Short mmCIF file of C-alpha atoms and ligand atoms in Angstrom, two decimals:
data_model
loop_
_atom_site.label_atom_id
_atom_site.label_comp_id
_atom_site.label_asym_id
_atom_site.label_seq_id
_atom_site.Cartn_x
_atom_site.Cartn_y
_atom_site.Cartn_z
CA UNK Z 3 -20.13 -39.08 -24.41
CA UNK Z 4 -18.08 -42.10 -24.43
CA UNK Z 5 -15.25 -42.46 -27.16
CA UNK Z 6 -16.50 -45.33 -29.61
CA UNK Z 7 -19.73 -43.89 -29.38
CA UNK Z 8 -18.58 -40.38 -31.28
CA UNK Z 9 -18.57 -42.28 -34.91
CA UNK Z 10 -22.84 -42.20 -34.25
CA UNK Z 11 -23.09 -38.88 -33.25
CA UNK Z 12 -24.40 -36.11 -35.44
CA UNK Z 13 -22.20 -33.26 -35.97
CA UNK Z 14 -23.68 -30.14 -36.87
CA UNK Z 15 -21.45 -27.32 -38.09
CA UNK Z 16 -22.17 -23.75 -38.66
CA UNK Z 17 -20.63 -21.88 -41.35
CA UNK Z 18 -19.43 -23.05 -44.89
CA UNK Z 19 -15.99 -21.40 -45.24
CA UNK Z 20 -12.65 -22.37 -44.81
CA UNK Z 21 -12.76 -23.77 -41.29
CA UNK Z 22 -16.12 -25.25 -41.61
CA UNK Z 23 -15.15 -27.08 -44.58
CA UNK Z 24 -12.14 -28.74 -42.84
CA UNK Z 25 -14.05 -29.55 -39.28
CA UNK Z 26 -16.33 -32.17 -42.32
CA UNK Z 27 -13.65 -33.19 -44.22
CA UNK Z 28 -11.28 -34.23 -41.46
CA UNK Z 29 -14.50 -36.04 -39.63
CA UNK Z 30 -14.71 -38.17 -42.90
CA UNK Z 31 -10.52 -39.02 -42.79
CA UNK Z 32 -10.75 -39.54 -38.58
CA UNK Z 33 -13.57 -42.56 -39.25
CA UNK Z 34 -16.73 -40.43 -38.39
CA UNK Z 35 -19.63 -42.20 -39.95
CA UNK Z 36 -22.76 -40.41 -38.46
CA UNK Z 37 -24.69 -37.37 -40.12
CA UNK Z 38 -22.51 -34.34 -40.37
CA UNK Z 39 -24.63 -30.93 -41.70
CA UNK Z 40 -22.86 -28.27 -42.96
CA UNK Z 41 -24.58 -25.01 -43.17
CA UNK Z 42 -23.70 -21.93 -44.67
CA UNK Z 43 -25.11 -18.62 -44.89
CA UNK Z 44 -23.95 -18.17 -48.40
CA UNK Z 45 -25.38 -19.99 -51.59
CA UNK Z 46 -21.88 -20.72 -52.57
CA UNK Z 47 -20.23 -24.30 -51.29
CA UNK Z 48 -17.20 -24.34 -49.38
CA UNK Z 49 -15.05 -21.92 -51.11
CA UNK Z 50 -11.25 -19.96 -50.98
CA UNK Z 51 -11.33 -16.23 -49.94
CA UNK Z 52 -7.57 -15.17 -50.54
CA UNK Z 53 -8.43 -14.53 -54.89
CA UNK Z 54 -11.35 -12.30 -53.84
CA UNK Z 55 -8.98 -9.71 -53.74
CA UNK Z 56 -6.31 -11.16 -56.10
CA UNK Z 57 -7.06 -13.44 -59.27
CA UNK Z 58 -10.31 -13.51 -58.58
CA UNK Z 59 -11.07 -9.37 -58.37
CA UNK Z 60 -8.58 -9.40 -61.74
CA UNK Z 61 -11.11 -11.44 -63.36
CA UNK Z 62 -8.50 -14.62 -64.11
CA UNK Z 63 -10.42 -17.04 -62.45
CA UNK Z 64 -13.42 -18.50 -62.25
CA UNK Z 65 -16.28 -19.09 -59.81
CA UNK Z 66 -15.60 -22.67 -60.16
CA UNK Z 67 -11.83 -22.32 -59.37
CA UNK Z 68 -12.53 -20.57 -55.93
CA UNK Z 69 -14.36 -24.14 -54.43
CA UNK Z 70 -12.68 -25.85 -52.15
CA UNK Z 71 -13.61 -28.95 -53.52
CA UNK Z 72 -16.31 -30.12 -56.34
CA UNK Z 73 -20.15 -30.24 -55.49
CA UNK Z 74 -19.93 -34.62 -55.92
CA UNK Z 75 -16.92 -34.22 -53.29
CA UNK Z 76 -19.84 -33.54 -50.42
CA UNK Z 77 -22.50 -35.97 -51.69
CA UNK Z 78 -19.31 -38.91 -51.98
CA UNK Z 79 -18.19 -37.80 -48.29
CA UNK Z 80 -22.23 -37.93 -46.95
CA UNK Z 81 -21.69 -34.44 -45.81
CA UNK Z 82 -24.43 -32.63 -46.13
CA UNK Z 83 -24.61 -29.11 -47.02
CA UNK Z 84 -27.59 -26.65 -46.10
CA UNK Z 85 -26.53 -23.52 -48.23
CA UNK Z 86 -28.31 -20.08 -48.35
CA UNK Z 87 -28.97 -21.14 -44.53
CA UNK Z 88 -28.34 -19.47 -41.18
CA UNK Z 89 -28.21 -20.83 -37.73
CA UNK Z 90 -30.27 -18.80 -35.53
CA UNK Z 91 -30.59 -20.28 -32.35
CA UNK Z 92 -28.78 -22.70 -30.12
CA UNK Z 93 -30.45 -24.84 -27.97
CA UNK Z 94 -27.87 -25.82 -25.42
CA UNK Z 95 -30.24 -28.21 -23.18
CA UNK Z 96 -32.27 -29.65 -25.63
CA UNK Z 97 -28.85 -29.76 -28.45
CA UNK Z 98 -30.93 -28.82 -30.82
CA UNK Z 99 -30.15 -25.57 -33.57
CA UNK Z 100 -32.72 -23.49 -35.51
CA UNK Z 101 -32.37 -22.43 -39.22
CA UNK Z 102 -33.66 -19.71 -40.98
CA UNK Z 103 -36.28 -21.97 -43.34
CA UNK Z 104 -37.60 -23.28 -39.56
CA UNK Z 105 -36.38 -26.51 -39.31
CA UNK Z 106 -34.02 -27.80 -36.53
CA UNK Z 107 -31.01 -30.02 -36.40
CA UNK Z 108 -30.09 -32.39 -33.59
CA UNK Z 109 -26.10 -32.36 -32.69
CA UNK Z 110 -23.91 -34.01 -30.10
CA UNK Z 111 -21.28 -31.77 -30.93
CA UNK Z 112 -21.56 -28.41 -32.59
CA UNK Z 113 -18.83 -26.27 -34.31
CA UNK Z 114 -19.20 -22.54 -34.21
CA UNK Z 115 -17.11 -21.57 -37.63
CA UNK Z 116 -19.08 -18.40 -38.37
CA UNK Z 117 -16.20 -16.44 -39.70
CA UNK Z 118 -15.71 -12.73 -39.27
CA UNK Z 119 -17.68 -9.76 -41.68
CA UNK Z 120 -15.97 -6.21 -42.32
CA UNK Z 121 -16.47 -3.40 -40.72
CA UNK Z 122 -18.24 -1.44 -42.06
CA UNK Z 123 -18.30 2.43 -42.74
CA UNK Z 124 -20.62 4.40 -40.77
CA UNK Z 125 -24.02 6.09 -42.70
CA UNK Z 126 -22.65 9.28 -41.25
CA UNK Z 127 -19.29 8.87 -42.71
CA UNK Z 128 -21.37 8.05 -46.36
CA UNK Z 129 -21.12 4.28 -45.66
CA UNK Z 130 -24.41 4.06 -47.18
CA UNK Z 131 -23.85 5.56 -50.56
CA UNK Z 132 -24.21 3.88 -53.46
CA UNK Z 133 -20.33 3.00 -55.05
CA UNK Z 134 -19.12 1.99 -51.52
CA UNK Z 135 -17.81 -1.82 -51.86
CA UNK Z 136 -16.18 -4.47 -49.19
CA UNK Z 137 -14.61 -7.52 -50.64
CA UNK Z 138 -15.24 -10.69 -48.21
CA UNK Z 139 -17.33 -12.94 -49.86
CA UNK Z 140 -18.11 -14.03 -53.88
CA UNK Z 141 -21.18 -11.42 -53.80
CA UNK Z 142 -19.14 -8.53 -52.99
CA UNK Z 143 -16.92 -9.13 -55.84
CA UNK Z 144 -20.06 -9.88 -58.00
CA UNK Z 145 -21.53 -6.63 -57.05
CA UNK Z 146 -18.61 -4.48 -58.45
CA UNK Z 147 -16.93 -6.07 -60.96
CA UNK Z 148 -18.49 -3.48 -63.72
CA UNK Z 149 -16.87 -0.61 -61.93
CA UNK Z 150 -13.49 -1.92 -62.90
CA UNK Z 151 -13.13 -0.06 -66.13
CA UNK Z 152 -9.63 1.34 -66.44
CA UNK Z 153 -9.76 4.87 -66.30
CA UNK Z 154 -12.42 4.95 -63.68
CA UNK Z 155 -11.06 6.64 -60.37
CA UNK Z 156 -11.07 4.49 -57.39
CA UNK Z 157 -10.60 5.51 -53.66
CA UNK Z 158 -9.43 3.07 -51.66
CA UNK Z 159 -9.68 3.35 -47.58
CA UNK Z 160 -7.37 1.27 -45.60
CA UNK Z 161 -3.89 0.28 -46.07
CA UNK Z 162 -4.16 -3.08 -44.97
CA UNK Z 163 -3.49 -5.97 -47.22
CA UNK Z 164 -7.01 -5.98 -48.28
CA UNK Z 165 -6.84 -2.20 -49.33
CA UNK Z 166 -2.92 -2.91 -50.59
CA UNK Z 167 -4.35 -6.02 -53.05
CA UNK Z 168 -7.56 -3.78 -54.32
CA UNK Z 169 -5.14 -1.07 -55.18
CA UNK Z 170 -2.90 -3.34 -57.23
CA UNK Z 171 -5.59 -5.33 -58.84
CA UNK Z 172 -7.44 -1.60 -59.66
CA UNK Z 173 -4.07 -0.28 -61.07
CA UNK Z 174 -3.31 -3.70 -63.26
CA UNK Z 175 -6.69 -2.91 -64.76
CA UNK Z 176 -5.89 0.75 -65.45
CA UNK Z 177 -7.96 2.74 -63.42
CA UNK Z 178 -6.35 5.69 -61.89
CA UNK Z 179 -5.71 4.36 -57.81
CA UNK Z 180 -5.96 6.50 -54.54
CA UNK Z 181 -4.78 4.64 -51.25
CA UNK Z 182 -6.20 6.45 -47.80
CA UNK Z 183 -4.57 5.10 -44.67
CA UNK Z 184 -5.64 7.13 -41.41
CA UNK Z 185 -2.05 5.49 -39.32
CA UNK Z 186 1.03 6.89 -39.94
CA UNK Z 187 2.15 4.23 -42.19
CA UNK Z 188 0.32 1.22 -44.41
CA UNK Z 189 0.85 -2.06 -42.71
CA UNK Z 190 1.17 -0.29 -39.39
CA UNK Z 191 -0.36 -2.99 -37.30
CA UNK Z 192 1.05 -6.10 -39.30
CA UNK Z 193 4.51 -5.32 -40.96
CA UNK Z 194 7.28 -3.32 -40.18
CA UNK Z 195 8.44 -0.06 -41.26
CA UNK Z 196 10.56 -1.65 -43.87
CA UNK Z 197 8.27 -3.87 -45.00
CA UNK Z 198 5.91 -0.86 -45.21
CA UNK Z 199 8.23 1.03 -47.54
CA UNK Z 200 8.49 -1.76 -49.68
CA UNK Z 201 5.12 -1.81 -50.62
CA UNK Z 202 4.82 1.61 -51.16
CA UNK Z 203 7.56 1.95 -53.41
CA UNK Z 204 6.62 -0.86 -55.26
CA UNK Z 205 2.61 1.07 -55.35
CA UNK Z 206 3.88 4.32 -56.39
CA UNK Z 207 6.30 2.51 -59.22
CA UNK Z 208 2.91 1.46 -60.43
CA UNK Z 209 0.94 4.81 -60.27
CA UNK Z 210 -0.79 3.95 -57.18
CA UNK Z 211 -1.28 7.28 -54.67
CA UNK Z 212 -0.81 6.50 -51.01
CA UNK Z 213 -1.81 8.67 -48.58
CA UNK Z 214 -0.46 8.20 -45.26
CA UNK Z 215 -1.71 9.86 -42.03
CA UNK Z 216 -4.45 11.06 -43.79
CA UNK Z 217 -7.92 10.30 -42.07
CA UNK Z 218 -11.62 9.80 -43.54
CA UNK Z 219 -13.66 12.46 -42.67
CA UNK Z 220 -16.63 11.22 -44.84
CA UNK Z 221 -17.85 9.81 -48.33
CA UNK Z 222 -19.79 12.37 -49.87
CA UNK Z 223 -21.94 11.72 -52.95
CA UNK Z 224 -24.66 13.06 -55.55
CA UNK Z 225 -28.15 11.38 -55.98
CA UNK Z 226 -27.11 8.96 -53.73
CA UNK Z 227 -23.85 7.49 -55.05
CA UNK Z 228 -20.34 8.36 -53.86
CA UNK Z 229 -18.32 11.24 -55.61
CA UNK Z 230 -15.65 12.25 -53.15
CA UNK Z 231 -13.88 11.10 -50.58
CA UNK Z 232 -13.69 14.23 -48.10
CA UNK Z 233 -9.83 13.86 -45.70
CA UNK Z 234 -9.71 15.23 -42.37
CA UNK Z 235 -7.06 18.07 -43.56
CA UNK Z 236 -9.76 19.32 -45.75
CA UNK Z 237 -8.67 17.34 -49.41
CA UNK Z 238 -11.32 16.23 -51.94
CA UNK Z 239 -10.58 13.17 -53.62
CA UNK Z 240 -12.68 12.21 -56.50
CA UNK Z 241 -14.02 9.08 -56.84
CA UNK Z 242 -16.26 6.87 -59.13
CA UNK Z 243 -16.48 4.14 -56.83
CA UNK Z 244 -14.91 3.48 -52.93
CA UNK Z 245 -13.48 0.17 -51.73
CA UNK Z 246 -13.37 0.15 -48.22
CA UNK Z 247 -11.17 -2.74 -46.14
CA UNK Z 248 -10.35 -1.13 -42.57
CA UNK Z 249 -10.87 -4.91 -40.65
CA UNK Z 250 -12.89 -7.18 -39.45
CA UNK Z 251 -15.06 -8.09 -36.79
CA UNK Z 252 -15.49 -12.08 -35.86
CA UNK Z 253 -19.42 -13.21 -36.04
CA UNK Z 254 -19.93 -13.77 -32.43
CA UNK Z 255 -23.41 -12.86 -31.85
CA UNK Z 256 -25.01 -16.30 -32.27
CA UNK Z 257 -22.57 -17.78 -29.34
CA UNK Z 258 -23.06 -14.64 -27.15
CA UNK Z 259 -26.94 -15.65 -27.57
CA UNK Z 260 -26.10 -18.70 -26.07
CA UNK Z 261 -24.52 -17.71 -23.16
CA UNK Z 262 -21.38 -18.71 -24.53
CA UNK Z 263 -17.91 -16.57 -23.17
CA UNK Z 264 -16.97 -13.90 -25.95
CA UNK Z 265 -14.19 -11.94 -25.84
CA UNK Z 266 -12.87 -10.77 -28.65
CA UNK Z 267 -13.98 -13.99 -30.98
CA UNK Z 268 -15.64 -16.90 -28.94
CA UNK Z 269 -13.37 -17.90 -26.21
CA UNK Z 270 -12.75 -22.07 -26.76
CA UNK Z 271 -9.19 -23.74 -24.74
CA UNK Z 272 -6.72 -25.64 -26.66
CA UNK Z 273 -8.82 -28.48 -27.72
CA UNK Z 274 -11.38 -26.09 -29.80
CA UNK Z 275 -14.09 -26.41 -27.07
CA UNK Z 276 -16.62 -23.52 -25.46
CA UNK Z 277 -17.32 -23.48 -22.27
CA UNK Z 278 -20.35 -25.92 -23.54
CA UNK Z 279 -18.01 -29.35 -24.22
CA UNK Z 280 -20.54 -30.05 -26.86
CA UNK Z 281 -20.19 -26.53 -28.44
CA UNK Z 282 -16.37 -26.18 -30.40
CA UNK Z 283 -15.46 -23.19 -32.32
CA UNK Z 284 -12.95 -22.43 -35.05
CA UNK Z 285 -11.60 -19.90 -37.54
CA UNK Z 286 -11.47 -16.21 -37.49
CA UNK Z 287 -14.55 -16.17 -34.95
CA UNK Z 288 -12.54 -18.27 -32.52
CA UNK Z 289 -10.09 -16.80 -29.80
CA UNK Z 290 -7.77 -19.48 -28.12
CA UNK Z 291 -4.91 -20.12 -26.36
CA UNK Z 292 -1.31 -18.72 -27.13
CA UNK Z 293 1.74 -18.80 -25.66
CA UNK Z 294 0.13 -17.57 -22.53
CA UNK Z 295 -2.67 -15.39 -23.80
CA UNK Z 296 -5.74 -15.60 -26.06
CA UNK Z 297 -5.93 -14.60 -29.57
CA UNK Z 298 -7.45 -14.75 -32.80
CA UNK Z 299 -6.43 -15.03 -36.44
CA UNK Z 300 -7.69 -14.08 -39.62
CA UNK Z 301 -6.00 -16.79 -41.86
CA UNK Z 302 -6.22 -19.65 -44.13
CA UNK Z 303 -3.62 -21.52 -42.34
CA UNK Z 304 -5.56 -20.81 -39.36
CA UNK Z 305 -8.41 -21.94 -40.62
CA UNK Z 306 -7.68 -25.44 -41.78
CA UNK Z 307 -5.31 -26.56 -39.20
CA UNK Z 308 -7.67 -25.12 -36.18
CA UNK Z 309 -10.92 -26.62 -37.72
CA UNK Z 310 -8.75 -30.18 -37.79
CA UNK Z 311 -8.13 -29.63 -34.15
CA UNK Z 312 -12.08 -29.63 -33.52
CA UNK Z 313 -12.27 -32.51 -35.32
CA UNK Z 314 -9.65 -34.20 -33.40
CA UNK Z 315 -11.42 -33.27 -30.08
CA UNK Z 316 -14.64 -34.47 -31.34
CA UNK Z 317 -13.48 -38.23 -32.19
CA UNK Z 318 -11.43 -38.44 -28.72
CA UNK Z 319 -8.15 -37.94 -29.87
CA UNK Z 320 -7.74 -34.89 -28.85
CA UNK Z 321 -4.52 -32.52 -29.22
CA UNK Z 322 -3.13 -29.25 -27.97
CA UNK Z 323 -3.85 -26.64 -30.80
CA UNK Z 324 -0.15 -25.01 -31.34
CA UNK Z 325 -0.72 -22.02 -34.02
CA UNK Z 326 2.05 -21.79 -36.12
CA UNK Z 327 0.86 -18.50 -37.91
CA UNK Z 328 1.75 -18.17 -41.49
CA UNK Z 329 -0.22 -15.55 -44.16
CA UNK Z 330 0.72 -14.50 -47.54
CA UNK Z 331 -0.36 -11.02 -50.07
CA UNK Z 332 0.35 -11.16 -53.43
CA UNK Z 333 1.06 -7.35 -55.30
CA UNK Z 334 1.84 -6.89 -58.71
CA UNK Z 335 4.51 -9.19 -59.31
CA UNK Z 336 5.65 -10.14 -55.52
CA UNK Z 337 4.84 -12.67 -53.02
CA UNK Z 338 4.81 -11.89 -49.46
CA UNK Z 339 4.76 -14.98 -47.47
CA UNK Z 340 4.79 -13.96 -43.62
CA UNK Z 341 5.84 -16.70 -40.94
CA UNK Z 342 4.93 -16.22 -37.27
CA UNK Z 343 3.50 -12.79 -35.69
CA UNK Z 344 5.84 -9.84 -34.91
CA UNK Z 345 3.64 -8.53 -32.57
CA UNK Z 346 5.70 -6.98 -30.07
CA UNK Z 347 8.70 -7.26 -31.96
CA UNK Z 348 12.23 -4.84 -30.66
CA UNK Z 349 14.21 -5.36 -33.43
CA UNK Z 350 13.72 -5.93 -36.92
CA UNK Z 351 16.42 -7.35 -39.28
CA UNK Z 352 16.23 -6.52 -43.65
CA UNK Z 353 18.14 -9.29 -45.57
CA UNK Z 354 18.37 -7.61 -48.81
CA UNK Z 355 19.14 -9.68 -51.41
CA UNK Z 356 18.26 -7.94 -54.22
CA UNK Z 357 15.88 -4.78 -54.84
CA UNK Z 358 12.96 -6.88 -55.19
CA UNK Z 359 13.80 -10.13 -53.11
CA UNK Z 360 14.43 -9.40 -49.53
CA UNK Z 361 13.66 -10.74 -45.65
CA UNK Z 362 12.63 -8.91 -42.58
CA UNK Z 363 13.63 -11.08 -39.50
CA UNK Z 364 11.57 -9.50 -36.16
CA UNK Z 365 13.31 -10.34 -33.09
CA UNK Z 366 12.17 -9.44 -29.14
CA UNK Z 367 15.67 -9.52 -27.58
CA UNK Z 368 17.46 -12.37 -29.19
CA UNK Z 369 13.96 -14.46 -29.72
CA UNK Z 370 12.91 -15.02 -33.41
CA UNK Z 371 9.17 -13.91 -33.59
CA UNK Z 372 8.35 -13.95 -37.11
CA UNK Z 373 9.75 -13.11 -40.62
CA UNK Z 374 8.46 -11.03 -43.69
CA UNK Z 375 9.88 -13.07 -47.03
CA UNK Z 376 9.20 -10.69 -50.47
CA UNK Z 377 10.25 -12.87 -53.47
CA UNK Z 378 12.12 -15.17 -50.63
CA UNK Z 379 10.22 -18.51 -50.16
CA UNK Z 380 13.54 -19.92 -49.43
CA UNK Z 381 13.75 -17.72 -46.86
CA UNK Z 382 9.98 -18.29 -46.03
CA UNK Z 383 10.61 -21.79 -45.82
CA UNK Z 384 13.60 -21.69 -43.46
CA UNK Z 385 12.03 -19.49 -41.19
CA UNK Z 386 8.63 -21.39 -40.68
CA UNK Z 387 10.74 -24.32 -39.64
CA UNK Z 388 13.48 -22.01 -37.17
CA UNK Z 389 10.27 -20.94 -35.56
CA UNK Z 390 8.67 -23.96 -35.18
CA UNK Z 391 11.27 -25.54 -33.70
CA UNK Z 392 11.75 -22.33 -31.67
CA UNK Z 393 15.12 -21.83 -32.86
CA UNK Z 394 16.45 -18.12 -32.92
CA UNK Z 395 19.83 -17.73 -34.97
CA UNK Z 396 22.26 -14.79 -34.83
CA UNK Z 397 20.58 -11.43 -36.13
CA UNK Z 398 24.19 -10.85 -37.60
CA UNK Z 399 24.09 -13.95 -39.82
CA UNK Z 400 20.40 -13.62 -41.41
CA UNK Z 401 21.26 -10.00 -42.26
CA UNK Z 402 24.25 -11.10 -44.36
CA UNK Z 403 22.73 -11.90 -47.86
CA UNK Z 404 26.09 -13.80 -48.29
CA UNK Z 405 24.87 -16.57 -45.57
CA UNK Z 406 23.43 -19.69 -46.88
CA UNK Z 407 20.02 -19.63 -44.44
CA UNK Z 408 19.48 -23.18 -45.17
CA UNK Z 409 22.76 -24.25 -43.19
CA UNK Z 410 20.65 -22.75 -39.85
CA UNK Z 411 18.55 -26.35 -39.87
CA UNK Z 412 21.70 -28.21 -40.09
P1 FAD S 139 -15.19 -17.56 -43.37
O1 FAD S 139 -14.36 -17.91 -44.53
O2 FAD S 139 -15.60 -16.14 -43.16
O3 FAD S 139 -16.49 -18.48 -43.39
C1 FAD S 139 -17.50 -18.36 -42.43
C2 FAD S 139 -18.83 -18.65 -43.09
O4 FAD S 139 -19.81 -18.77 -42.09
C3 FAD S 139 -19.32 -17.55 -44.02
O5 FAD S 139 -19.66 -18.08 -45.27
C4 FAD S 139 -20.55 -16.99 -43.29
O6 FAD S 139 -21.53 -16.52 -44.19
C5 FAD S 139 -21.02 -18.22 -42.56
N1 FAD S 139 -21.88 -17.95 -41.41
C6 FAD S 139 -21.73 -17.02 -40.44
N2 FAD S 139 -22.73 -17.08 -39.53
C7 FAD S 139 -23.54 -18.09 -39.93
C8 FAD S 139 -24.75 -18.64 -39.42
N3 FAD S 139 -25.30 -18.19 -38.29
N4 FAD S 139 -25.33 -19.65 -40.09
C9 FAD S 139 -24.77 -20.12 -41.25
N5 FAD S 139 -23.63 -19.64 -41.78
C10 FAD S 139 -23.02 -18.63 -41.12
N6 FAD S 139 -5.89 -15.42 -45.50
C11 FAD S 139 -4.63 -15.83 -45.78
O7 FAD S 139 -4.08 -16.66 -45.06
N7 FAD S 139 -3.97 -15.35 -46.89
C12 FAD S 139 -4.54 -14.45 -47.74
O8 FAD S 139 -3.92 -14.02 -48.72
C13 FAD S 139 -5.86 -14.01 -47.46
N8 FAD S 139 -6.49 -13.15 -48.30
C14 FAD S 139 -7.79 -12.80 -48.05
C15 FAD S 139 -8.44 -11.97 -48.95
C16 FAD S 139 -9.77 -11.62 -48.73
C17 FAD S 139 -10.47 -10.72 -49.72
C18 FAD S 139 -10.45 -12.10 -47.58
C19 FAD S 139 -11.89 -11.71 -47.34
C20 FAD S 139 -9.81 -12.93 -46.68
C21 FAD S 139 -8.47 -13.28 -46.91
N9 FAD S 139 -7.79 -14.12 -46.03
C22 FAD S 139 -6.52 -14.52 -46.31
C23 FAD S 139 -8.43 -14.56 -44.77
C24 FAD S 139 -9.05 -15.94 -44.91
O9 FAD S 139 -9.77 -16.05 -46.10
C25 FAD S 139 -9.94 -16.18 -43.69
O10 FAD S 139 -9.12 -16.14 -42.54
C26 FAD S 139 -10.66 -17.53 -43.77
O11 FAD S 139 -11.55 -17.53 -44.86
C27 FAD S 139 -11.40 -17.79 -42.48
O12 FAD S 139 -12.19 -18.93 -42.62
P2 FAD S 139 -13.47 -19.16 -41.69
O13 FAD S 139 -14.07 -20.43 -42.15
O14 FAD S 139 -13.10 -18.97 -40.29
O15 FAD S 139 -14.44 -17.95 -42.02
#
């Protein structure tokens, strides 16, 4: 297609979440003035998935609060929105998609933003128990609000930040909180050890139990609803009700359908685009270029600024996609905000500034990777830019609480 002609062309995009939702709204801003269909599994509009398992699971806000934007924000913009919906089939030849209710939808360009779904626990592990809950979407929180009656014992499996926010939502609320992680350590694959310990003292100073090392063997249960969660060593933890958050897996299989390339999320370059040009992708189900590999996030910031990339590349002004990862948990009373990935990290420097406000700088040699802020967004805020601007300053420096960090963007 010729640029000048993209204004005219429908846009059809799949998935109403976070990336979805910006793919539309960034059309609008660019100057796109032809159809653009937004459809969405869910019966929900466009809506925020971070206070599903924060202000949202504590009951402080509303369903309301969680939309991205008001239902006249859609009908003002001319997007239109096909909720309760799936796309089931791609037509690549004919550009042409299937919905569930039967009808079909035109497109000159297409945006995969299908999102990613939990894994779930096997039915021979009890995953199919009555009491066993995920939290990724406005139904799952629906579905167990009532079990959140303090006293009640929870078991929680998974000591990612999911599992970490359940636990201190659960124990705000009273109920008596069990933690299972199956890795050595909580946060293994995201945080460092320090980091790690941080959280768990702060969980523990709440009455939270966190079991590290300690694996699922299975849920067991009684007339079909969960009772115990049964540990590898042999333990018997009681349990009225089981949330489980141990990942995620990106929705894929509608691409892979299509002949599209898959590997771990649906493979697009750094313009957003499959190996279809017509057929973009962004999110958590897209994996894309970085700093010489592919990879995929699972973040807000992700999100928005990768689903404004598509929309870039499908008005012609296309630009490189350059994540700059940034994530943030909320616990109790602390913020983590969390700038760049530590990956592969060697060395890892604490700033400790106080006992509850303190910054974990990772380095690989002397290269700043990323940077855990607790109660820092100072910190937070000079790190994002040092590592955008892929400045690394002297690990000596940022682990002297005395140093004024903002004097490193001088
Ligand atoms: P999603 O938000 O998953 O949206 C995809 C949508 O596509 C879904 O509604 C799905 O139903 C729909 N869909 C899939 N297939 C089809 C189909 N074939 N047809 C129609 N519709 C389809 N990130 C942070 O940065 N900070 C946080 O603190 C944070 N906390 C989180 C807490 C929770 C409980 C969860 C679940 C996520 C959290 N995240 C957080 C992650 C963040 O919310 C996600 O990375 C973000 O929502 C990804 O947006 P997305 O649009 O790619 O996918």
């Amino acid at each position: 297609m010729q640029n000048g002609q993209v204004e005219n062309a429908p846009v059809v995009i799949v998935g109403a979440g976070q990336a979805g939702f910006s793919v539309a709204a960034k059309l609008r801003d660019l100057g796109h003035t032809a159809r653009i269909t937004l459809v969405g599994a869910e019966p929900h509009p466009p809506y925020q998935r971070p206070p599903l398992s924060k202000g949202y699971l504590l009951g402080e806000l509303t369903e309301e609060r969680l939309y991205l934007r008001p239902p006249a924000f859609y009908e003002q913009k001319a997007i239109e929105l096909r909720l309760g919906t799936e796309v089931e089939t791609i037509d690549r030849d004919g550009r042409e998609v299937t919905l569930s209710d039967g009808s079909t939808l035109p497109y000159a360009h297409l945006v995969l933003a299908t999102g990613s779904r939990p894994r779930l626990l096997p039915p021979d592990q009890g995953g199919n128990l009555e009491g066993v809950y995920y939290l990724r979407s406005i139904a799952d929180i629906r579905k167990l609000a009532d079990e959140f009656v303090a006293g009640r014992r929870v078991v929680i499996i998974g000591g990612g930040y999911i599992g970490l926010e359940a636990a201190a939502v659960s124990a705000k609320l009273g109920l008596s909180v069990t933690l299972v992680e199956s890795a050595p350590r909580i946060l293994q694959r995201v945080a460092s050890a320090h980091t790690a310990s941080f959280f768990r003292e702060l969980h523990r100073g709440h009455g939270v139990e966190i079991l590290e090392g300690a694996g699922l063997a299975q849920l067991t249960g009684r007339n079909g609803r969960v009772t115990h969660a049964v540990l590898t060593d042999g333990r018997s933890l009681p349990a009225d009700f089981v949330i489980v958050g141990i990942g995620i897996k990106p929705n894929v299989e509608l691409a892979e359908i299509a002949g599209l390339d898959v590997e771990n999320g649906i493979k697009v370059d750094s313009r957003c685009r499959t190996v279809d040009r017509a057929i973009l992708a962004a999110g958590d189900c897209a994996s894309f270029p970085w700093k010489g590999r592919h990879i995929r996030l699972e973040s807000v910031g992700n999100a928005v600024d990768q689903g404004e990339a598509a929309a870039r590349t499908i008005m012609g002004q296309p630009q490189e996609y350059h994540a700059e990862p940034w994530f943030w948990s909320d616990q109790f009373d602390c913020k983590l905000q969390i700038a760049g990935l530590s990956g592969d990290y060697d060395c890892a420097v604490t700033r400790l500034v106080s006992d509850t406000a303190l910054s974990v700088w990772y380095y690989k040699q002397e290269k700043l990777l990323a940077v855990d802020a607790i109660n820092q967004p100072a910190a937070y805020m000079v790190a994002k830019r040092l590592i955008a601007q892929g400045k690394s300053p002297d690990k000596a420096k940022v682990g002297d609480a005395g140093f004024e960090l903002k004097s490193l963007l001088a």
